[in-house]
CSV table of C-alpha atoms in Angstrom, one decimal:
chain,number,residue,atom,x,y,z
A,109,MET,CA,94.1,100.5,96.7
A,110,LYS,CA,97.5,102.0,96.1
A,111,THR,CA,99.5,100.8,93.1
A,112,ASN,CA,103.1,101.5,92.3
A,113,VAL,CA,104.5,100.9,88.8
A,114,TYR,CA,108.2,100.7,88.3
A,115,LEU,CA,110.2,100.7,85.1
A,116,GLU,CA,113.3,98.5,85.3
A,117,PHE,CA,116.1,98.7,82.7
A,118,PHE,CA,119.8,98.3,82.5
A,119,GLY,CA,120.1,97.9,86.3
A,120,GLU,CA,118.0,101.0,87.0
A,121,GLN,CA,114.6,101.3,88.6
A,122,ILE,CA,112.3,104.3,88.2
A,123,LYS,CA,108.9,104.8,89.7
A,124,GLU,CA,106.1,105.8,87.3
A,125,ALA,CA,105.0,108.5,89.7
A,126,ASP,CA,108.5,110.1,89.5
A,127,LEU,CA,108.2,110.2,85.7
A,128,ALA,CA,104.8,111.9,86.0
A,129,SER,CA,106.2,114.4,88.5
A,130,GLN,CA,109.1,115.3,86.2
A,131,ALA,CA,106.6,115.8,83.3
A,132,LYS,CA,104.4,118.1,85.5
A,133,GLU,CA,107.5,120.2,86.4
A,134,ILE,CA,108.1,120.8,82.7
A,135,TRP,CA,104.5,122.0,82.2
A,136,VAL,CA,104.9,124.5,85.0
A,137,LYS,CA,108.4,125.6,84.0
A,138,ASP,CA,107.0,126.4,80.5
A,139,GLY,CA,104.7,129.0,82.2
A,140,HIS,CA,101.5,127.0,82.5
A,141,LYS,CA,99.4,126.8,85.6
A,142,ALA,CA,99.4,123.3,87.2
A,143,SER,CA,95.6,123.4,87.4
A,144,ASP,CA,95.5,123.7,83.6
A,145,LEU,CA,97.1,120.3,83.1
A,146,LYS,CA,94.3,117.8,82.6
A,147,LYS,CA,96.0,114.9,80.9
A,148,ILE,CA,99.5,113.6,80.6
A,149,GLU,CA,100.5,110.7,78.3
A,150,LEU,CA,104.0,109.3,78.8
A,151,TYR,CA,105.9,107.0,76.4
A,152,VAL,CA,109.0,105.5,77.9
A,153,LYS,CA,111.8,104.5,75.6
A,154,PRO,CA,114.6,103.1,77.8
A,155,GLU,CA,116.9,102.3,74.9
A,156,ASP,CA,117.1,106.1,74.2
A,157,ASN,CA,117.0,107.1,77.9
A,158,ARG,CA,114.0,109.3,77.1
A,159,VAL,CA,110.4,109.8,78.1
A,160,TYR,CA,108.2,111.3,75.5
A,161,TYR,CA,105.1,113.2,76.7
A,162,VAL,CA,101.9,114.7,75.4
A,163,PHE,CA,100.1,117.3,77.5
A,164,ASN,CA,96.4,117.8,77.1
A,165,ASN,CA,96.5,116.1,73.7
A,166,ASP,CA,98.3,119.2,72.4
A,167,GLU,CA,101.9,119.9,73.5
A,168,SER,CA,104.6,117.3,73.2
A,169,GLY,CA,108.3,116.8,73.8
A,170,PHE,CA,110.6,114.6,75.7
A,171,PHE,CA,112.9,114.6,78.7
A,172,HIS,CA,115.8,112.3,79.7
A,173,ILE,CA,115.1,109.6,82.3
A,174,GLU,CA,116.6,110.6,85.6
A,175,ASN,CA,116.9,107.9,88.2
A,176,THR,CA,115.7,109.4,91.4
A,177,GLN,CA,115.9,106.1,93.3
A,178,ASN,CA,118.3,103.2,93.3
A,179,ASP,CA,116.8,100.0,94.7
A,180,PHE,CA,119.5,97.7,93.2
């Protein structure tokens, strides 16, 4: 069964998979191998337009929410 999760806020809609993909890109851009990423935790805070992440229970940070789709 395929499940899609969307975050809707302030007239925007973002797919959970897109947020996870953005987080994975950060991991790789920071010089890590994609295969070394075992766990991603994402905490979405729409009022700050940020997604906070924790990689492998160790590294943390945030990125700004980028709307990659517009269904409205």
